[in-house]
Coordinates of N, CA and C in Angstrom, one line a residue:
M1 N 35.0 131.0 91.2 CA 35.8 130.6 90.5 C 36.9 130.6 91.5
I2 N 37.9 130.0 91.8 CA 39.6 130.4 92.1 C 40.3 130.3 91.4
H3 N 41.5 131.0 90.4 CA 42.3 130.0 90.0 C 43.1 129.8 90.4
P4 N 43.3 128.3 89.8 CA 44.1 127.3 90.7 C 45.8 128.0 91.3
L5 N 45.8 128.9 90.0 CA 47.6 129.5 90.6 C 47.8 131.0 91.7
S6 N 46.5 130.6 92.8 CA 45.9 131.9 93.5 C 46.5 130.6 94.8
D7 N 46.9 131.2 96.7 CA 46.5 130.2 97.3 C 45.9 131.4 98.8
I8 N 44.3 130.7 98.3 CA 43.3 130.8 99.2 C 43.2 130.0 100.5
Q9 N 43.2 131.0 101.8 CA 42.9 130.0 102.6 C 42.6 130.3 103.3
S10 N 41.0 131.8 102.9 CA 39.8 132.3 103.7 C 39.4 131.0 103.5
Q11 N 38.3 130.2 104.5 CA 36.9 129.5 103.9 C 36.0 131.2 103.6
K12 N 35.6 131.8 104.1 CA 35.3 132.7 103.7 C 34.7 133.8 101.9
I13 N 34.7 133.6 101.2 CA 34.9 133.6 100.4 C 33.7 133.3 99.6
G14 N 33.2 134.8 99.3 CA 31.3 134.2 98.4 C 31.7 133.7 97.0
K15 N 29.6 133.7 97.9 CA 29.2 132.6 95.9 C 28.7 133.8 95.1
D16 N 29.8 133.6 93.6 CA 30.3 133.9 91.8 C 31.1 134.4 92.6
T17 N 32.1 134.5 93.3 CA 33.8 135.2 93.2 C 34.4 134.7 92.2
N18 N 34.7 135.6 91.9 CA 36.3 135.3 90.7 C 37.6 135.9 91.5
I19 N 38.1 134.9 92.5 CA 40.8 135.3 92.5 C 40.8 134.7 91.3
W20 N 41.3 135.8 91.0 CA 42.4 135.5 89.4 C 43.3 135.0 90.0
Q21 N 44.7 135.0 89.3 CA 46.1 133.9 89.5 C 47.2 135.0 89.8
F22 N 48.1 133.9 91.4 CA 49.1 135.0 91.8 C 48.5 135.8 93.1
C23 N 47.2 135.5 93.5 CA 46.3 136.3 94.8 C 46.4 135.3 95.9
V24 N 46.2 136.2 96.9 CA 46.4 135.3 98.9 C 45.9 136.5 99.1
V25 N 45.6 135.1 99.2 CA 43.8 135.6 101.2 C 44.0 134.6 102.0
L26 N 44.6 134.9 103.0 CA 45.6 134.6 104.2 C 43.9 133.8 104.5
P27 N 43.8 133.7 106.7 CA 43.0 133.2 106.8 C 41.2 133.6 106.8
G28 N 41.5 134.7 108.1 CA 41.0 135.2 108.6 C 40.2 136.5 107.1
A29 N 40.2 136.6 105.8 CA 39.8 137.6 104.9 C 38.2 137.0 104.7
Q30 N 37.3 137.9 104.8 CA 35.8 137.9 104.3 C 35.7 138.6 103.3
I31 N 35.4 137.8 101.4 CA 35.2 138.1 100.7 C 33.8 138.4 100.2
G32 N 32.8 138.9 100.2 CA 31.5 138.9 100.0 C 30.6 138.3 98.4
D33 N 29.8 137.7 98.2 CA 29.3 137.9 96.7 C 29.8 138.7 95.6
N34 N 29.8 137.5 94.5 CA 29.7 138.6 93.1 C 31.2 139.9 93.0
C35 N 32.2 138.8 93.6 CA 33.3 139.8 93.9 C 34.3 139.5 93.0
N36 N 34.6 140.8 92.4 CA 36.3 140.3 91.4 C 37.3 140.6 92.1
I37 N 38.4 139.7 92.2 CA 39.4 139.6 92.7 C 40.6 140.0 91.7
C38 N 41.0 140.5 90.9 CA 42.1 140.9 89.8 C 43.3 140.2 90.5
S39 N 43.9 140.1 89.1 CA 46.2 139.3 89.9 C 46.4 139.4 90.4
H40 N 47.7 138.8 91.2 CA 48.2 139.9 92.0 C 48.1 140.8 93.1
C41 N 46.8 140.2 93.9 CA 46.5 141.3 95.3 C 46.6 140.0 96.4
F42 N 46.8 140.6 97.1 CA 46.9 140.4 98.6 C 46.5 140.5 99.4
I43 N 45.2 139.9 99.7 CA 44.3 140.3 100.8 C 44.7 139.3 102.2
E44 N 44.4 140.5 103.4 CA 45.1 139.9 104.9 C 44.1 140.0 105.9
N45 N 45.1 139.1 106.9 CA 43.7 138.5 107.8 C 42.2 139.3 108.1
D46 N 43.2 140.7 108.8 CA 41.3 141.2 109.3 C 40.9 142.0 108.0
V47 N 40.4 141.3 107.2 CA 39.9 142.5 105.8 C 38.2 142.5 105.6
K48 N 37.4 143.0 105.8 CA 36.5 142.5 105.1 C 35.6 142.9 103.7
I49 N 35.4 142.8 102.8 CA 35.4 143.0 101.3 C 33.8 142.8 101.3
G50 N 32.8 143.4 101.3 CA 31.4 143.7 100.6 C 30.7 142.5 99.9
N51 N 29.7 142.9 98.6 CA 29.3 142.4 97.8 C 29.2 142.7 97.0
N52 N 29.4 142.0 95.3 CA 30.3 143.4 93.8 C 31.0 143.8 93.7
V53 N 31.5 143.8 94.7 CA 33.2 144.5 95.1 C 34.5 143.9 94.0
T54 N 34.9 144.8 93.1 CA 35.5 145.0 91.9 C 36.5 145.2 93.0
V55 N 38.5 144.7 92.7 CA 39.2 144.9 92.9 C 40.3 144.6 92.2
K56 N 40.8 145.7 91.0 CA 42.2 145.2 90.3 C 43.5 145.0 90.1
C57 N 43.9 144.3 89.9 CA 45.2 143.5 90.4 C 46.4 145.1 90.7
G58 N 47.6 143.6 91.4 CA 48.3 145.6 92.3 C 47.8 145.3 93.4
V59 N 46.6 145.2 94.3 CA 46.8 145.7 95.0 C 46.3 144.9 96.6
Q60 N 47.1 145.6 97.2 CA 47.1 145.0 98.7 C 45.8 145.2 99.5
L61 N 45.3 144.5 100.6 CA 44.2 145.2 101.7 C 45.0 144.3 102.7
W62 N 45.0 145.2 103.8 CA 46.0 145.2 104.9 C 45.3 144.9 106.4
D63 N 45.3 144.2 107.5 CA 44.9 144.7 108.4 C 43.8 145.3 108.3
G64 N 42.3 145.8 109.3 CA 42.2 146.9 109.6 C 41.3 147.5 108.0
V65 N 41.0 147.0 107.2 CA 40.4 147.5 105.5 C 38.9 147.7 105.2
R66 N 38.0 147.3 105.0 CA 37.0 147.6 105.3 C 36.0 148.3 103.9
I67 N 35.9 147.8 103.1 CA 35.0 147.4 101.5 C 33.8 147.0 101.6
E68 N 33.1 148.3 101.5 CA 31.9 147.9 101.4 C 31.0 147.3 100.5
D69 N 29.7 146.9 99.9 CA 29.1 147.2 98.6 C 29.5 147.4 97.9
N70 N 29.3 147.3 96.0 CA 29.2 148.1 94.9 C 30.4 149.4 95.3
V71 N 31.9 148.8 95.6 CA 33.0 149.5 95.3 C 34.2 148.9 94.5
F72 N 34.5 149.9 93.3 CA 35.3 149.4 92.8 C 37.1 150.0 93.0
I73 N 38.0 149.2 93.2 CA 39.3 149.7 93.8 C 40.3 149.7 93.0
G74 N 40.9 150.6 91.7 CA 41.6 150.1 90.3 C 42.8 149.4 90.8
P75 N 44.0 150.0 90.0 CA 44.6 148.6 89.7 C 45.9 148.9 90.4
N76 N 46.9 149.3 91.0 CA 47.4 149.2 92.4 C 47.5 150.6 93.4
V77 N 46.2 150.7 93.7 CA 45.9 151.3 94.6 C 46.6 151.1 96.0
T78 N 47.4 152.2 97.3 CA 47.8 151.7 98.2 C 47.0 151.9 99.5
F79 N 46.7 151.1 100.0 CA 46.0 150.8 101.0 C 47.4 151.6 102.3
C80 N 47.0 152.5 103.2 CA 47.7 151.4 104.1 C 47.1 151.9 105.9
N81 N 47.5 150.7 106.8 CA 47.0 151.3 107.8 C 48.1 151.7 109.4
D82 N 48.4 151.8 109.0 CA 49.8 152.4 110.0 C 50.5 153.5 110.2
R83 N 50.3 154.2 110.4 CA 50.6 156.2 110.6 C 52.9 156.6 110.9
Y84 N 52.9 155.0 111.6 CA 54.4 155.7 111.8 C 55.4 153.6 111.8
P85 N 54.8 153.4 110.4 CA 55.8 152.4 110.3 C 56.8 152.2 111.0
K86 N 57.7 150.8 111.0 CA 58.9 150.1 111.3 C 58.9 149.3 111.1
S87 N 59.7 149.0 111.4 CA 60.1 147.4 111.2 C 60.0 146.5 112.6
K88 N 59.7 146.1 112.8 CA 59.4 144.7 113.5 C 59.1 145.3 114.6
N89 N 58.3 146.4 114.5 CA 57.3 147.2 115.1 C 56.5 146.9 116.1
K90 N 56.5 145.8 117.6 CA 55.6 145.3 118.3 C 54.5 146.2 119.0
N91 N 54.6 147.6 119.1 CA 54.2 148.0 119.7 C 53.6 148.6 118.3
A92 N 53.0 147.8 117.2 CA 52.7 149.6 115.9 C 50.6 149.2 116.4
K93 N 50.5 150.0 116.0 CA 49.1 151.1 116.4 C 47.9 151.1 115.1
L94 N 47.8 149.7 114.5 CA 47.0 149.8 113.0 C 45.8 150.4 113.2
E95 N 45.3 151.1 112.2 CA 44.0 151.9 112.1 C 43.5 151.4 111.0
Q96 N 42.3 151.7 110.3 CA 40.9 151.3 110.0 C 41.3 152.5 108.8
V97 N 41.1 151.1 108.1 CA 40.1 152.4 106.5 C 39.4 151.8 106.2
I98 N 38.3 152.6 105.8 CA 36.8 152.0 105.7 C 36.6 152.7 104.1
V99 N 35.8 151.9 102.9 CA 35.7 152.3 101.9 C 34.2 152.1 101.9
K100 N 32.8 153.4 102.3 CA 31.5 153.0 102.1 C 31.6 152.9 101.1
K101 N 29.7 152.2 100.8 CA 29.2 151.4 99.6 C 29.3 152.9 98.4
G102 N 29.6 152.6 97.3 CA 29.5 152.7 96.2 C 30.4 153.5 95.5
A103 N 31.8 153.8 96.3 CA 32.6 154.8 95.6 C 33.5 153.8 95.1
S104 N 34.5 154.4 94.3 CA 35.5 154.3 93.6 C 36.8 154.7 94.0
I105 N 37.5 154.0 93.7 CA 39.2 154.8 93.9 C 40.0 154.7 93.0
G106 N 40.4 155.1 92.0 CA 41.1 155.4 90.8 C 42.6 154.7 90.6
A107 N 43.1 154.4 89.8 CA 44.8 153.4 89.2 C 45.5 154.2 90.8
N108 N 46.3 154.4 91.6 CA 47.5 154.3 91.7 C 47.5 155.1 93.0
A109 N 46.2 155.4 92.9 CA 45.5 156.3 94.8 C 46.2 155.7 95.6
T110 N 46.7 156.6 97.1 CA 47.2 156.5 97.9 C 46.3 156.8 99.1
I111 N 46.0 155.5 100.2 CA 44.6 156.2 101.3 C 45.5 156.0 102.0
L112 N 45.9 156.4 103.3 CA 46.4 156.5 104.6 C 45.9 156.3 105.4
P113 N 46.1 156.0 107.0 CA 45.4 155.4 108.0 C 44.7 156.4 108.3
G114 N 43.3 155.4 109.2 CA 42.4 156.0 109.7 C 41.1 156.8 108.9
V115 N 41.4 157.0 107.8 CA 40.5 157.1 106.3 C 39.6 156.7 106.2
T116 N 38.2 157.0 105.6 CA 36.6 156.6 105.3 C 36.7 157.5 104.5
I117 N 36.4 156.6 103.1 CA 35.7 157.5 102.5 C 34.0 157.2 102.3
G118 N 33.8 158.4 102.1 CA 31.9 158.0 101.8 C 31.0 157.3 100.7
E119 N 30.2 157.1 101.1 CA 29.1 157.0 99.7 C 29.6 157.3 98.5
N120 N 29.9 156.8 97.7 CA 30.0 157.2 96.5 C 31.1 157.8 95.7
A121 N 31.5 158.2 97.0 CA 32.8 159.0 96.1 C 33.4 158.9 95.1
M122 N 34.1 159.3 94.6 CA 35.0 158.4 93.3 C 36.5 159.8 94.0
I123 N 37.2 158.8 94.1 CA 39.0 159.4 94.1 C 39.4 159.0 93.5
A124 N 40.2 160.5 92.1 CA 40.8 160.3 90.9 C 42.0 160.1 91.5
A125 N 42.5 159.3 90.0 CA 43.7 158.2 90.0 C 44.9 159.5 90.1
G126 N 45.6 158.4 91.4 CA 46.4 158.9 91.5 C 46.8 159.8 92.6
K127 N 46.0 160.4 93.1 CA 45.4 160.6 94.7 C 46.0 160.4 96.2
V128 N 47.0 161.2 96.9 CA 46.8 160.4 98.6 C 45.8 161.0 99.0
V129 N 45.1 160.3 99.5 CA 43.9 160.4 100.7 C 44.2 160.9 101.9
T130 N 44.2 162.1 102.7 CA 44.9 161.9 103.6 C 44.0 162.0 104.9
K131 N 42.8 162.8 104.8 CA 41.6 162.5 105.5 C 40.2 162.4 105.2
D132 N 39.6 161.7 106.2 CA 38.0 161.4 105.9 C 37.6 162.2 104.4
V133 N 37.0 161.7 103.0 CA 36.5 161.4 102.0 C 34.6 161.8 102.3
E134 N 33.6 163.2 101.7 CA 32.6 163.3 102.6 C 31.7 162.5 100.9
P135 N 30.4 162.4 101.5 CA 29.7 160.8 100.8 C 29.3 161.9 98.8
N136 N 30.0 161.2 97.9 CA 29.4 161.6 96.1 C 29.7 162.7 96.3
I137 N 30.9 162.7 96.4 CA 31.4 164.2 96.1 C 32.7 163.5 94.8
I138 N 33.4 164.0 94.0 CA 34.4 163.7 93.4 C 36.2 164.2 94.1
Y139 N 37.0 163.5 94.5 CA 38.0 164.0 94.8 C 39.6 164.0 94.0
K140 N 39.4 165.3 94.0 CA 40.6 165.0 92.8 C 41.8 165.9 92.6

């Protein structure tokens, strides 16, 4: 189901994926099967989302973000892909953020550029993640 009040430009949306109102998905984005993209989300071109992923309201996924299968992203989680952002910087060096299978990220967490969150890791709400997170741990 794609809500009629969303702007979905990508043709790479998986089977049984729901995208709710006021979302924007740019043409290059890839979203897997059985995902739930809640309202007010923005998904840029160079973004890959696996299967069975939940992205709660108010999340922006910028170029270079990779979300593997069975991931939960809480409301208003912030992903960053530029360590030194400047307006109209044509020489920006964007970095990937990778969220591995089964990880969960709590509401309002901030994930900095170049970070990998390990399989089944849990990020507490409001945390700022500045370095890689090992698999199977609670980051609080």
